[in-house]
Amino acid sequence: MEKREELYRGKAKSVYKTDDADRLILLFRNDTSAFDGKRIEQLDRKGMVNNKFNAFIMQKLEAAGIPTQFDKLLADNEVLVKKLDMIPVECVVRNYAAGSLVKRLGVEEGIKLNPYTFELFLKDDAKGDPFINDSHVVAFGWGTAEQLARMKELSLKVNEVLSKLFDDAGLLLVDFKLEFGVFRDGSIVLGDEFSPDGCRLWDKDTKKKMDKDRFRQGLGDVIEAYEEVAQRLGVPL
Ligand code: ADP
Ligand code: UDP
């Protein structure tokens, strides 16, 4: 597999073309951003930890019947993935109240949501990733009603599989964000990444935050927490 030119440089990853028109390389950098890119810092080992963490989770999801972009790990910081036409919508599933939900509704952090909630945000940093609903997705042509229904179905299946996986490791899956894209054959496939950068994980007993909120809230030991989560799950680092 030959790495070709850079297609896109995001806040945390760089995307490269390959000699295969259906495959891209994602390079996970150490850059860590918060508040829609307004704060960016370098954290040692983050690229490697998130790359391996993501590979582990994507393979678990694939095994559970969820179509993912994952093809194979190429290096500590690089993974080969299916090239997707990304749908610019972030799908957020929540099991407990935290983050923007707490701010928006003025509810207490940690309340159990029964059942889970499913939310959509437009992926647009310049606009602050605004909260949207399904009719906006269809009306503005970001996705079709059928694609949206599939994204929701897959997001809820991911929640089922990962809530159990993290629970077995003594962790609460509080919430998470997924991005989907359309593969060449027209199917909806899970893209981007699943790592502690894009979800909230709390220790079941102590409620210690083990995810990117450690960075957002200046709690320290960010990568140490990611590594502990990886170790509890049995992710080979
Ligand atoms: P951001 O764009 O939010 O700054 P990243 O730094 O993570 O995020 O950049 C990765 C970019 O690559 C994102 O825009 C994401 O939508 C896109 N992407 C992720 N997976 C794929 C894929 N399989 N095919 C095409 N694009 C992808
Ligand atoms: N999230 C993300 N990228 C975003 C926005 C949110 O990965 O651009 C994740 C975030 O880490 C959390 C979940 O989605 O696990 C819900 O985020 P929320 O809406 O609470 O926003 P936040 O206050 O975290 O920005």
Short mmCIF file of C-alpha atoms and ligand atoms in Angstrom, two decimals:
data_model
loop_
_atom_site.label_atom_id
_atom_site.label_comp_id
_atom_site.label_asym_id
_atom_site.label_seq_id
_atom_site.Cartn_x
_atom_site.Cartn_y
_atom_site.Cartn_z
CA MET A 1 0.00 0.00 0.00
CA GLU A 2 1.54 3.26 -1.13
CA LYS A 3 0.86 6.49 0.77
CA ARG A 4 0.18 9.39 -1.59
CA GLU A 5 -0.59 13.09 -1.05
CA GLU A 6 -2.35 14.59 1.95
CA LEU A 7 -6.04 15.11 1.20
CA TYR A 8 -7.06 16.89 4.38
CA ARG A 9 -5.52 17.96 7.67
CA GLY A 10 -8.08 17.96 10.48
CA LYS A 11 -7.66 19.01 14.09
CA ALA A 12 -6.39 15.61 15.26
CA LYS A 13 -5.83 13.48 12.17
CA SER A 14 -4.38 13.84 8.70
CA VAL A 15 -5.93 11.99 5.78
CA TYR A 16 -3.84 10.63 2.87
CA LYS A 17 -4.71 9.17 -0.49
CA THR A 18 -3.27 5.76 -1.38
CA ASP A 19 -2.65 3.94 -4.65
CA ASP A 20 -6.05 2.26 -4.10
CA ALA A 21 -8.92 4.64 -5.01
CA ASP A 22 -11.13 2.98 -2.34
CA ARG A 23 -8.67 3.30 0.54
CA LEU A 24 -7.27 6.17 2.63
CA ILE A 25 -4.68 6.34 5.37
CA LEU A 26 -5.64 8.12 8.59
CA LEU A 27 -2.67 9.43 10.56
CA PHE A 28 -3.44 10.09 14.23
CA ARG A 29 -1.43 13.07 15.50
CA ASN A 30 -0.72 14.10 19.10
CA ASP A 31 -2.72 17.33 18.63
CA THR A 32 -5.55 17.57 21.11
CA SER A 33 -8.24 20.16 20.56
CA ALA A 34 -11.23 21.40 22.49
CA PHE A 35 -13.92 24.01 22.11
CA ASP A 36 -14.22 23.53 18.32
CA GLY A 37 -10.48 23.91 17.81
CA LYS A 38 -10.09 27.10 19.84
CA ARG A 39 -7.64 25.30 22.16
CA ILE A 40 -4.99 22.93 20.78
CA GLU A 41 -2.13 21.21 22.63
CA GLN A 42 0.26 18.35 21.92
CA LEU A 43 -0.04 15.36 24.23
CA ASP A 44 2.70 12.71 24.08
CA ARG A 45 1.58 9.26 22.86
CA LYS A 46 -2.00 10.39 22.10
CA GLY A 47 -1.84 9.59 18.38
CA MET A 48 -0.58 6.08 19.02
CA VAL A 49 -3.02 5.36 21.86
CA ASN A 50 -6.06 6.61 19.93
CA ASN A 51 -5.04 4.79 16.75
CA LYS A 52 -4.72 1.45 18.52
CA PHE A 53 -7.79 2.07 20.68
CA ASN A 54 -9.84 2.90 17.59
CA ALA A 55 -8.60 -0.20 15.73
CA PHE A 56 -9.57 -2.40 18.68
CA ILE A 57 -13.07 -0.90 18.97
CA MET A 58 -13.75 -0.89 15.21
CA GLN A 59 -12.85 -4.59 15.06
CA LYS A 60 -15.21 -5.36 17.96
CA LEU A 61 -17.98 -3.46 16.15
CA GLU A 62 -17.26 -5.20 12.85
CA ALA A 63 -17.48 -8.55 14.66
CA ALA A 64 -20.89 -7.49 15.97
CA GLY A 65 -22.12 -6.87 12.41
CA ILE A 66 -21.61 -3.09 12.22
CA PRO A 67 -19.98 -2.04 8.93
CA THR A 68 -16.88 0.03 9.70
CA GLN A 69 -14.15 1.74 7.71
CA PHE A 70 -11.40 -0.35 9.37
CA ASP A 71 -9.09 -2.27 7.06
CA LYS A 72 -5.75 -2.71 8.86
CA LEU A 73 -3.26 -1.08 11.20
CA LEU A 74 -0.21 0.11 9.25
CA ALA A 75 1.92 1.67 11.98
CA ASP A 76 1.68 3.04 15.53
CA ASN A 77 -0.04 6.17 14.24
CA GLU A 78 -1.53 5.02 10.93
CA VAL A 79 -4.51 2.95 9.85
CA LEU A 80 -5.77 1.95 6.42
CA VAL A 81 -9.51 2.63 6.02
CA LYS A 82 -12.24 2.55 3.40
CA LYS A 83 -12.55 5.87 1.62
CA LEU A 84 -15.96 7.28 2.50
CA ASP A 85 -17.97 10.23 1.32
CA MET A 86 -18.53 11.64 4.80
CA ILE A 87 -21.98 12.82 5.87
CA PRO A 88 -21.35 16.14 7.71
CA VAL A 89 -23.48 15.17 10.68
CA GLU A 90 -22.34 14.02 14.12
CA CYS A 91 -24.53 11.37 15.75
CA VAL A 92 -24.44 11.56 19.55
CA VAL A 93 -25.86 8.84 21.80
CA ARG A 94 -26.17 9.56 25.53
CA ASN A 95 -26.76 7.18 28.42
CA TYR A 96 -26.11 9.72 31.21
CA ALA A 97 -26.44 13.53 31.14
CA ALA A 98 -23.17 15.42 30.61
CA GLY A 99 -21.56 18.11 28.46
CA SER A 100 -23.73 20.19 26.17
CA LEU A 101 -26.94 18.45 27.30
CA VAL A 102 -26.37 19.62 30.87
CA LYS A 103 -25.70 23.17 29.65
CA ARG A 104 -28.65 23.23 27.26
CA LEU A 105 -31.27 21.83 29.65
CA GLY A 106 -29.82 22.82 33.02
CA VAL A 107 -30.05 19.25 34.31
CA GLU A 108 -27.68 17.61 36.77
CA GLU A 109 -24.59 15.89 35.39
CA GLY A 110 -24.74 12.11 35.78
CA ILE A 111 -28.53 11.66 35.62
CA LYS A 112 -29.33 8.30 33.98
CA LEU A 113 -31.25 8.81 30.74
CA ASN A 114 -33.97 6.24 30.36
CA PRO A 115 -33.85 5.25 27.61
CA TYR A 116 -30.72 6.65 25.92
CA THR A 117 -31.06 9.76 23.73
CA PHE A 118 -29.99 10.23 20.10
CA GLU A 119 -28.96 13.70 18.90
CA LEU A 120 -27.61 15.24 15.70
CA PHE A 121 -25.11 18.07 15.28
CA LEU A 122 -23.93 19.68 12.06
CA LYS A 123 -20.18 19.10 11.64
CA ASP A 124 -19.12 22.71 11.09
CA ASP A 125 -16.52 24.19 13.46
CA ALA A 126 -17.03 27.72 12.15
CA LYS A 127 -20.68 27.54 13.24
CA GLY A 128 -19.82 25.79 16.53
CA ASP A 129 -21.27 22.39 15.46
CA PRO A 130 -24.93 23.47 15.93
CA PHE A 131 -27.62 21.15 17.29
CA ILE A 132 -29.94 20.10 14.44
CA ASN A 133 -32.75 17.61 13.90
CA ASP A 134 -33.50 14.99 11.26
CA SER A 135 -35.67 17.28 9.15
CA HIS A 136 -32.69 19.66 8.74
CA VAL A 137 -30.49 16.81 7.51
CA VAL A 138 -32.98 15.91 4.79
CA ALA A 139 -34.09 19.47 3.90
CA PHE A 140 -30.51 20.68 3.42
CA GLY A 141 -29.48 17.51 1.59
CA TRP A 142 -26.76 16.45 4.06
CA GLY A 143 -28.27 12.96 3.96
CA THR A 144 -31.42 11.16 2.89
CA ALA A 145 -34.13 9.96 5.27
CA GLU A 146 -33.02 6.39 4.55
CA GLN A 147 -29.36 7.17 5.31
CA LEU A 148 -30.37 8.89 8.52
CA ALA A 149 -32.49 5.95 9.61
CA ARG A 150 -29.53 3.64 9.02
CA MET A 151 -27.17 5.98 10.93
CA LYS A 152 -29.54 5.94 13.87
CA GLU A 153 -29.97 2.16 13.74
CA LEU A 154 -26.18 1.65 13.65
CA SER A 155 -25.55 4.23 16.41
CA LEU A 156 -27.95 2.41 18.75
CA LYS A 157 -26.36 -0.93 17.91
CA VAL A 158 -22.92 0.58 18.68
CA ASN A 159 -24.33 1.76 22.02
CA GLU A 160 -25.55 -1.75 22.85
CA VAL A 161 -22.23 -3.40 21.99
CA LEU A 162 -19.95 -0.81 23.60
CA SER A 163 -22.01 -0.19 26.77
CA LYS A 164 -21.52 -3.89 27.52
CA LEU A 165 -17.83 -3.88 26.56
CA PHE A 166 -17.04 -0.89 28.80
CA ASP A 167 -19.27 -2.15 31.61
CA ASP A 168 -17.24 -5.36 31.70
CA ALA A 169 -14.13 -3.17 32.12
CA GLY A 170 -15.68 -1.28 35.07
CA LEU A 171 -16.54 1.79 33.00
CA LEU A 172 -19.75 3.69 32.24
CA LEU A 173 -20.20 4.71 28.62
CA VAL A 174 -21.76 8.12 29.34
CA ASP A 175 -22.03 9.39 25.76
CA PHE A 176 -20.25 9.26 22.41
CA LYS A 177 -20.12 10.79 18.94
CA LEU A 178 -20.05 8.87 15.66
CA GLU A 179 -19.52 9.96 12.06
CA PHE A 180 -20.74 7.96 9.10
CA GLY A 181 -19.99 8.05 5.40
CA VAL A 182 -21.13 6.48 2.17
CA PHE A 183 -18.90 3.83 0.61
CA ARG A 184 -18.55 3.33 -3.15
CA ASP A 185 -21.31 0.69 -3.12
CA GLY A 186 -23.74 3.20 -1.53
CA SER A 187 -23.76 1.58 1.90
CA ILE A 188 -23.54 3.56 5.15
CA VAL A 189 -20.29 2.78 6.98
CA LEU A 190 -18.95 3.95 10.36
CA GLY A 191 -16.00 6.28 9.75
CA ASP A 192 -13.68 8.63 11.61
CA GLU A 193 -12.72 7.17 15.00
CA PHE A 194 -13.93 5.82 18.30
CA SER A 195 -11.53 6.80 21.08
CA PRO A 196 -11.62 8.58 24.47
CA ASP A 197 -11.41 11.83 22.45
CA GLY A 198 -14.98 11.37 21.22
CA CYS A 199 -16.77 9.72 24.11
CA ARG A 200 -17.22 10.06 27.86
CA LEU A 201 -16.13 7.21 30.10
CA TRP A 202 -16.45 7.25 33.88
CA ASP A 203 -15.13 4.72 36.35
CA LYS A 204 -18.21 2.80 37.53
CA ASP A 205 -17.39 3.04 41.23
CA THR A 206 -15.56 6.35 41.69
CA LYS A 207 -17.12 8.20 38.68
CA LYS A 208 -13.58 9.37 37.79
CA LYS A 209 -13.52 10.91 34.29
CA MET A 210 -11.30 8.86 31.98
CA ASP A 211 -11.83 10.71 28.67
CA LYS A 212 -11.22 14.04 26.93
CA ASP A 213 -13.06 15.93 29.68
CA ARG A 214 -9.75 15.60 31.59
CA PHE A 215 -8.28 17.89 28.90
CA ARG A 216 -11.33 20.16 28.52
CA GLN A 217 -11.57 20.67 32.29
CA GLY A 218 -7.80 20.83 32.99
CA LEU A 219 -7.90 17.75 35.26
CA GLY A 220 -4.44 16.48 34.16
CA ASP A 221 -3.19 12.93 33.45
CA VAL A 222 -5.13 12.85 30.20
CA ILE A 223 -3.16 10.19 28.31
CA GLU A 224 -2.56 8.22 31.53
CA ALA A 225 -6.36 7.89 31.79
CA TYR A 226 -6.68 6.84 28.12
CA GLU A 227 -3.96 4.23 28.71
CA GLU A 228 -5.74 2.91 31.77
CA VAL A 229 -8.96 2.50 29.77
CA ALA A 230 -7.00 0.71 27.03
CA GLN A 231 -5.36 -1.55 29.56
CA ARG A 232 -8.70 -2.44 31.22
CA LEU A 233 -10.17 -3.36 27.82
CA GLY A 234 -7.10 -5.36 26.81
CA VAL A 235 -6.12 -3.08 23.92
CA PRO A 236 -2.54 -3.95 22.91
CA LEU A 237 -0.55 -0.68 22.99
P1 ADP B 1 -11.83 17.36 12.13
O1 ADP B 1 -12.14 17.41 10.66
O2 ADP B 1 -13.06 17.39 12.98
O3 ADP B 1 -10.83 18.38 12.54
P2 ADP B 1 -9.99 15.07 12.29
O4 ADP B 1 -8.75 15.78 12.64
O5 ADP B 1 -10.30 13.84 13.03
O6 ADP B 1 -11.30 15.92 12.47
O7 ADP B 1 -9.92 14.81 10.73
C1 ADP B 1 -10.32 13.66 10.14
C2 ADP B 1 -11.20 14.00 8.97
O8 ADP B 1 -11.30 12.86 8.13
C3 ADP B 1 -12.62 14.37 9.39
O9 ADP B 1 -13.06 15.46 8.62
C4 ADP B 1 -13.43 13.12 9.06
O10 ADP B 1 -14.77 13.42 8.72
C5 ADP B 1 -12.66 12.56 7.85
N1 ADP B 1 -12.75 11.10 7.73
C6 ADP B 1 -12.72 10.21 8.75
N2 ADP B 1 -12.81 8.96 8.30
C7 ADP B 1 -12.90 9.03 6.97
C8 ADP B 1 -13.03 8.05 5.92
N3 ADP B 1 -13.08 6.75 6.20
N4 ADP B 1 -13.12 8.48 4.64
C9 ADP B 1 -13.08 9.82 4.37
N5 ADP B 1 -12.94 10.79 5.31
C10 ADP B 1 -12.85 10.40 6.59
N1 UDP B 2 -18.09 15.07 20.69
C1 UDP B 2 -17.06 14.92 19.78
N2 UDP B 2 -16.83 15.90 18.86
C2 UDP B 2 -17.57 17.02 18.81
C3 UDP B 2 -18.63 17.19 19.73
C4 UDP B 2 -18.85 16.19 20.66
O1 UDP B 2 -16.37 13.90 19.78
O2 UDP B 2 -17.33 17.88 17.93
C5 UDP B 2 -18.35 14.01 21.67
C6 UDP B 2 -17.96 14.41 23.09
O3 UDP B 2 -16.65 13.97 23.38
C7 UDP B 2 -18.98 13.66 23.92
C8 UDP B 2 -20.22 13.57 23.02
O4 UDP B 2 -19.75 13.78 21.70
O5 UDP B 2 -18.53 12.35 24.20
C9 UDP B 2 -21.29 14.58 23.36
O6 UDP B 2 -20.71 15.87 23.35
P1 UDP B 2 -21.53 17.14 23.85
O7 UDP B 2 -22.66 17.39 22.92
O8 UDP B 2 -21.87 16.97 25.29
O9 UDP B 2 -20.54 18.34 23.62
P2 UDP B 2 -19.28 18.88 24.43
O10 UDP B 2 -19.83 19.66 25.57
O11 UDP B 2 -18.51 17.68 24.84
O12 UDP B 2 -18.59 19.69 23.39
#
